[in-house]
Structure formats: structure tokens, C-alpha cells
Short mmCIF file of N, CA, C and O in Angstrom, two decimals:
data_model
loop_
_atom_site.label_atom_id
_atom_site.label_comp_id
_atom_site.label_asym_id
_atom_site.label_seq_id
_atom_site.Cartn_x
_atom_site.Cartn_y
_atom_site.Cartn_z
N UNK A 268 153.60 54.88 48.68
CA UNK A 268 153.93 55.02 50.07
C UNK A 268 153.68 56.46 50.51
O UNK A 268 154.09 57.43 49.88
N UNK A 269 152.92 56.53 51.73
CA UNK A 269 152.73 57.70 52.00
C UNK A 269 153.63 58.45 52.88
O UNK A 269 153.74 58.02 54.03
N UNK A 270 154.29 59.48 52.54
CA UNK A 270 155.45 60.79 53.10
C UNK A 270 154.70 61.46 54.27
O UNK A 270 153.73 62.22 54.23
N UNK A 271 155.58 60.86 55.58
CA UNK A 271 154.92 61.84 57.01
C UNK A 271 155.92 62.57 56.48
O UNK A 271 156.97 62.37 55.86
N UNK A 272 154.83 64.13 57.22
CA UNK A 272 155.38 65.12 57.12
C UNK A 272 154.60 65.89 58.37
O UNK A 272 153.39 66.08 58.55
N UNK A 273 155.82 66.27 59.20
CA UNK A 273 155.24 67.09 60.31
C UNK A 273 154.93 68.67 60.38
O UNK A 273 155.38 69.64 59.78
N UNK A 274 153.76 68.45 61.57
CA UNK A 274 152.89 69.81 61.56
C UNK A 274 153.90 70.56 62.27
O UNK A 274 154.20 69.85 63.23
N UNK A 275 154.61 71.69 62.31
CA UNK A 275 155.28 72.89 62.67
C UNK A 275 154.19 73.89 63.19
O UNK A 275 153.38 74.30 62.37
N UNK A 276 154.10 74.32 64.51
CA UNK A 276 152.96 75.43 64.87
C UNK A 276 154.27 77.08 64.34
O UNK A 276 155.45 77.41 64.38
N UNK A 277 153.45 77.37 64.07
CA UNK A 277 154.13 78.95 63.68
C UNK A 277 154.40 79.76 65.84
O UNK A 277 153.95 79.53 66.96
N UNK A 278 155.28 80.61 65.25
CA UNK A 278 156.00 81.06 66.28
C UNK A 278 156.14 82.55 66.20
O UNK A 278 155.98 82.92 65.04
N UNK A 279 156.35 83.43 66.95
CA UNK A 279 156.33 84.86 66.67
C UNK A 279 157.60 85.41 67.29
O UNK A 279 157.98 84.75 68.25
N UNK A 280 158.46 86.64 66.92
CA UNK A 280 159.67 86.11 66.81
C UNK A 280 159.87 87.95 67.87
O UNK A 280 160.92 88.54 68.11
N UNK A 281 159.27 88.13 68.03
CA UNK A 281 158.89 89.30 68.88
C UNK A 281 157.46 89.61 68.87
O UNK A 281 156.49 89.17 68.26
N UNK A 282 157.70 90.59 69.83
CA UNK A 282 155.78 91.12 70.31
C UNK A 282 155.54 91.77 69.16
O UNK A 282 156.40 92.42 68.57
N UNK A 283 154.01 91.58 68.66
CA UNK A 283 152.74 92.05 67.96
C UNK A 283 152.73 93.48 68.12
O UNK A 283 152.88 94.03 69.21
N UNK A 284 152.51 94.18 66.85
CA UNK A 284 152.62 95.48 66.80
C UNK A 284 151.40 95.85 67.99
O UNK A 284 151.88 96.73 68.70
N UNK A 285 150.13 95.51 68.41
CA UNK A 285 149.26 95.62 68.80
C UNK A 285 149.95 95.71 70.60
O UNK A 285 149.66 96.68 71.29
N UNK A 286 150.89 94.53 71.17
CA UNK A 286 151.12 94.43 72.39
C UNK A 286 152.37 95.73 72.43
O UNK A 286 152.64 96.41 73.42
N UNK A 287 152.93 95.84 71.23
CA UNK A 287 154.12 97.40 71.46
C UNK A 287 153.41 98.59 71.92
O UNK A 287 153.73 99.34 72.85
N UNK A 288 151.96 98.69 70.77
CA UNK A 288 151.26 99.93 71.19
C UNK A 288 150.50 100.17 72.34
O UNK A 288 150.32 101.28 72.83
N UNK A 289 149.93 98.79 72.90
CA UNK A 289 149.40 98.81 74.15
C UNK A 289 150.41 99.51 75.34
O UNK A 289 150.06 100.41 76.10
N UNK A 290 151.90 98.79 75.28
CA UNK A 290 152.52 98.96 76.02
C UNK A 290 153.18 100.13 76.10
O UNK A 290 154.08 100.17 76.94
N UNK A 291 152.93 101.39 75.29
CA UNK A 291 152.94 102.83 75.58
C UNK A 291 151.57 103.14 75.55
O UNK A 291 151.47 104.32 75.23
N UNK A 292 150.49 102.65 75.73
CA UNK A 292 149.41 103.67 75.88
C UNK A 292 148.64 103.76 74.98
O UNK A 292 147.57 104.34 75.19
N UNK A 293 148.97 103.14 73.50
CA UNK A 293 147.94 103.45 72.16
C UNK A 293 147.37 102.31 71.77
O UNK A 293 147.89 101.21 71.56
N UNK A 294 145.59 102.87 71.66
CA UNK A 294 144.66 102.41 71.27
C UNK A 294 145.29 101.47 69.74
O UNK A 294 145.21 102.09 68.68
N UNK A 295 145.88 100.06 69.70
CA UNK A 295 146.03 100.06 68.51
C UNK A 295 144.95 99.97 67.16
O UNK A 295 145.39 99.91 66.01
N UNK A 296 143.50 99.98 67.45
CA UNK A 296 142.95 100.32 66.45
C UNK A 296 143.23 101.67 65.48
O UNK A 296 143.54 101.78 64.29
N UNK A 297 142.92 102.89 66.79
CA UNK A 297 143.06 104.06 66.17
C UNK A 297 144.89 104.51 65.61
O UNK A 297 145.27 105.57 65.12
N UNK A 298 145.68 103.29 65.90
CA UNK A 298 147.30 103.46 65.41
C UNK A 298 147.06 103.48 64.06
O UNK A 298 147.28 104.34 63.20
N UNK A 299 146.50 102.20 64.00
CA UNK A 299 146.30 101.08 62.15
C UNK A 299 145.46 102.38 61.46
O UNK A 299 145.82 102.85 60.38
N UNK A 300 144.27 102.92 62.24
CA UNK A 300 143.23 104.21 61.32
C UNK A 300 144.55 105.37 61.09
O UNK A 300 144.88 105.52 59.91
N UNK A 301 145.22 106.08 61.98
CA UNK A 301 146.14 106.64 61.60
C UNK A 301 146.87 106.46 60.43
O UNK A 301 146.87 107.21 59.46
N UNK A 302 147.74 105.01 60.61
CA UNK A 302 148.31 104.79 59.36
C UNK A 302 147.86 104.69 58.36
O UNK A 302 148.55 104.69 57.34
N UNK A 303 146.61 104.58 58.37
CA UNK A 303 145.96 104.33 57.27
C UNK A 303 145.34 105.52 55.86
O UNK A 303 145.19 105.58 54.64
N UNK A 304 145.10 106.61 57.62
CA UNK A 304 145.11 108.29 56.79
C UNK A 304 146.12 108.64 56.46
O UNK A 304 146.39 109.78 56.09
N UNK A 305 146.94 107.58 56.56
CA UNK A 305 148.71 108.49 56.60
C UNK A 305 148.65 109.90 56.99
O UNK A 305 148.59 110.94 56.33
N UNK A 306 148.68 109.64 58.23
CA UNK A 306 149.08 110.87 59.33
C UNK A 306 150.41 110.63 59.70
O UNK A 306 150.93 109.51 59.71
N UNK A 307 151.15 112.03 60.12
CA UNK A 307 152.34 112.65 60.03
C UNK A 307 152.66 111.75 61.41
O UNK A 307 151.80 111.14 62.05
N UNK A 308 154.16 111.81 61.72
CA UNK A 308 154.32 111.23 63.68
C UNK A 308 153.80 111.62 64.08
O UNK A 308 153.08 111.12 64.94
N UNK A 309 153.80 113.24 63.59
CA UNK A 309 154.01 114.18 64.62
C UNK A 309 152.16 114.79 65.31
O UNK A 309 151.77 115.06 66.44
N UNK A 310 151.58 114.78 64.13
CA UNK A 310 149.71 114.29 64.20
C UNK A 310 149.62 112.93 65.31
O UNK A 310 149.15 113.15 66.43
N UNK A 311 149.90 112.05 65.08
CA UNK A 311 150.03 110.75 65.69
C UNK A 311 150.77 111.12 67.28
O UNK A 311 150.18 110.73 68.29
N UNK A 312 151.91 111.78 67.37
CA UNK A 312 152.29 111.69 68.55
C UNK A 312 151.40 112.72 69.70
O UNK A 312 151.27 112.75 70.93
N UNK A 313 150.93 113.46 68.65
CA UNK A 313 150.16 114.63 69.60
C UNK A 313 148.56 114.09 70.41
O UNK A 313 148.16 114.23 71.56
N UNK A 314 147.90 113.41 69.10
CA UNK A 314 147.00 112.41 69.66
C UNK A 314 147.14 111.73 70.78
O UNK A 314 146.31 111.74 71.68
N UNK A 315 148.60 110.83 70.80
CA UNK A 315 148.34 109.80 71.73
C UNK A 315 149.40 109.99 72.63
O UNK A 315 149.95 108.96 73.00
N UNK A 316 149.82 111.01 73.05
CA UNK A 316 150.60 111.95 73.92
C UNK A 316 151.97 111.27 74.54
O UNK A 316 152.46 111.13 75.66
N UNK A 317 152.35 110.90 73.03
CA UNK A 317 154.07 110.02 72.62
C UNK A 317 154.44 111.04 72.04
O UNK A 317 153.93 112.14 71.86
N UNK A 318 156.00 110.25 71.59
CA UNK A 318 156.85 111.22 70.68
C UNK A 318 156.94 110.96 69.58
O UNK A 318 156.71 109.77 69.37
N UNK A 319 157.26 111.70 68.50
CA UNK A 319 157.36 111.33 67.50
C UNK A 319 157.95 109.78 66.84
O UNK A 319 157.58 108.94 66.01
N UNK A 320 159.00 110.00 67.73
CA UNK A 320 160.13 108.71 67.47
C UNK A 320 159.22 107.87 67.57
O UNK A 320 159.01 107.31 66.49
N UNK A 321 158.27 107.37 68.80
CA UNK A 321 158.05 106.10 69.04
C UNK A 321 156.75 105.98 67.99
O UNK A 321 156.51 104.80 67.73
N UNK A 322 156.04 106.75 67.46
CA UNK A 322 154.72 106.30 66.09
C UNK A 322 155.91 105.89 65.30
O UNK A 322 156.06 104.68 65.17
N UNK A 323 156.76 106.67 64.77
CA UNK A 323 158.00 106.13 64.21
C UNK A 323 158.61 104.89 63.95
O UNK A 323 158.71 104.35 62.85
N UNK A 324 159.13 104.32 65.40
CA UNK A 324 159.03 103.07 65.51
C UNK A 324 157.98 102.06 65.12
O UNK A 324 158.33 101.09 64.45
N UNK A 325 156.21 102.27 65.65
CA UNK A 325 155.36 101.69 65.19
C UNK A 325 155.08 101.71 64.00
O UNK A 325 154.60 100.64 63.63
N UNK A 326 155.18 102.54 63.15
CA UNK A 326 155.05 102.78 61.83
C UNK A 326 155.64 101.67 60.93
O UNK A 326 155.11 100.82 60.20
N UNK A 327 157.56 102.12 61.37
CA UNK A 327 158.13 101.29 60.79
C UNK A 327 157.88 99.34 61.07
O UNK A 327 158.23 98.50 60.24
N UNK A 328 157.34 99.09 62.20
CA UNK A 328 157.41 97.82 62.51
C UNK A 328 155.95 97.37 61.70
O UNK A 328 156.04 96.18 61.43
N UNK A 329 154.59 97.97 61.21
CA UNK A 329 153.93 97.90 60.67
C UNK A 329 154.11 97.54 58.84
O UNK A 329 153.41 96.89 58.08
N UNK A 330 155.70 98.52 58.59
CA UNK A 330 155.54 98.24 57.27
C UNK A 330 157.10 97.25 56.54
O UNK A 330 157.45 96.97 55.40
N UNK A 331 157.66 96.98 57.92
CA UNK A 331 158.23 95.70 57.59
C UNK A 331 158.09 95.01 58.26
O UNK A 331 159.22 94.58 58.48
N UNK A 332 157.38 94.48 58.89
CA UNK A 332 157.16 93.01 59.55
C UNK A 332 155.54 92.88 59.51
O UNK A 332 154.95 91.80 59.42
N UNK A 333 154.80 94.36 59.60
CA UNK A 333 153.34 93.92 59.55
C UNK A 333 152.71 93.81 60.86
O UNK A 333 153.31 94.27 61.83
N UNK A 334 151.63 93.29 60.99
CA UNK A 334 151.02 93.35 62.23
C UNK A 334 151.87 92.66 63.51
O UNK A 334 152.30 93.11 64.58
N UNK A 335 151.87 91.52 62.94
CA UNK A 335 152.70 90.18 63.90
C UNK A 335 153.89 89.86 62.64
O UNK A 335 153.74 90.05 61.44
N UNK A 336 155.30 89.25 63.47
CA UNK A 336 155.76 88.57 63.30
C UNK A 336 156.09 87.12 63.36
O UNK A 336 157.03 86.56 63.91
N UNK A 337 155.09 86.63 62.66
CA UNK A 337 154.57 85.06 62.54
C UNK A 337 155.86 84.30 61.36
O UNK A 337 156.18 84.79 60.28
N UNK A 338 156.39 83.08 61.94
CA UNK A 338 157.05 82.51 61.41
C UNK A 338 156.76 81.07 61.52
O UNK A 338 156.01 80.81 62.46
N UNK A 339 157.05 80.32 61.00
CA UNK A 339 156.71 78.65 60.88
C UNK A 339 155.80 78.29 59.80
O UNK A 339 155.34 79.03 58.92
N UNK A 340 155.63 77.19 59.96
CA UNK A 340 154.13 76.71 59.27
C UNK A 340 153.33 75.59 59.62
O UNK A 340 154.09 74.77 60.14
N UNK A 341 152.16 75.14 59.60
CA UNK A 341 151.46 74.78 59.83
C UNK A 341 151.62 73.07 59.53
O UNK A 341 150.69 72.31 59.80
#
């Protein structure tokens, strides 16, 4: 006997690191190249003419949750 089993679409449980950085002003490609040189906030905030705190914030939302916060499954 065959077991239905339903499709769940995944869900995002806040905004995309990409729509945070848009929404102060940063290119999020050149955010992700930043993080990637591991550059300082404070390099980062001077670039993209923020404050430290808020690369800060992006930083941190990059390295626990990741790009998106995608939940569900398929």
C-alpha cells in the first residue's frame, strides 16, 4: 500500500540577508566579497557608509542563519 505523504513548500522565517542589506544601502554581493576577505566592520562600514554595528548585525545573520532563513520541506 502506498503512504501519501504531503508536499510542504519551505517558508522563510524572516527577510534574506540580501533584502536586510539592500534595505540600508549595501550592494549585497560586495557584503558576501567582504565577508569573505574577512574584513573588519569597521573596513566594511567605511565602504558602505554604515556603522559598524549594522555589518555587525549582517555578519552575524550570515553566520547563523546564512543567506536565507529557509524552513520546511519539500
Amino acid at each position: 500500500m502506498e503512504e501519501y505523504i504531503r508536499s510542504r513548500v519551505p517558508w522563510s522565517t524572516e527577510p534574506s540577508l540580501e533584502t536586510k542589506a539592500n534595505e540600508v544601502g549595501i550592494d549585497f554581493d560586495e557584503l558576501i566579497e567582504g565577508i569573505k576577505n574577512n574584513r573588519s566592520d569597521e573596513e566594511m562600514a567605511k565602504q558602505f557608509g554604515v556603522t559598524p554595528k549594522t555589518i555587525g548585525y549582517l555578519k552575524e545573520h550570515f553566520w547563523t542563519k546564512g543567506i536565507g532563513s529557509i524552513m520546511g520541506q519539500d
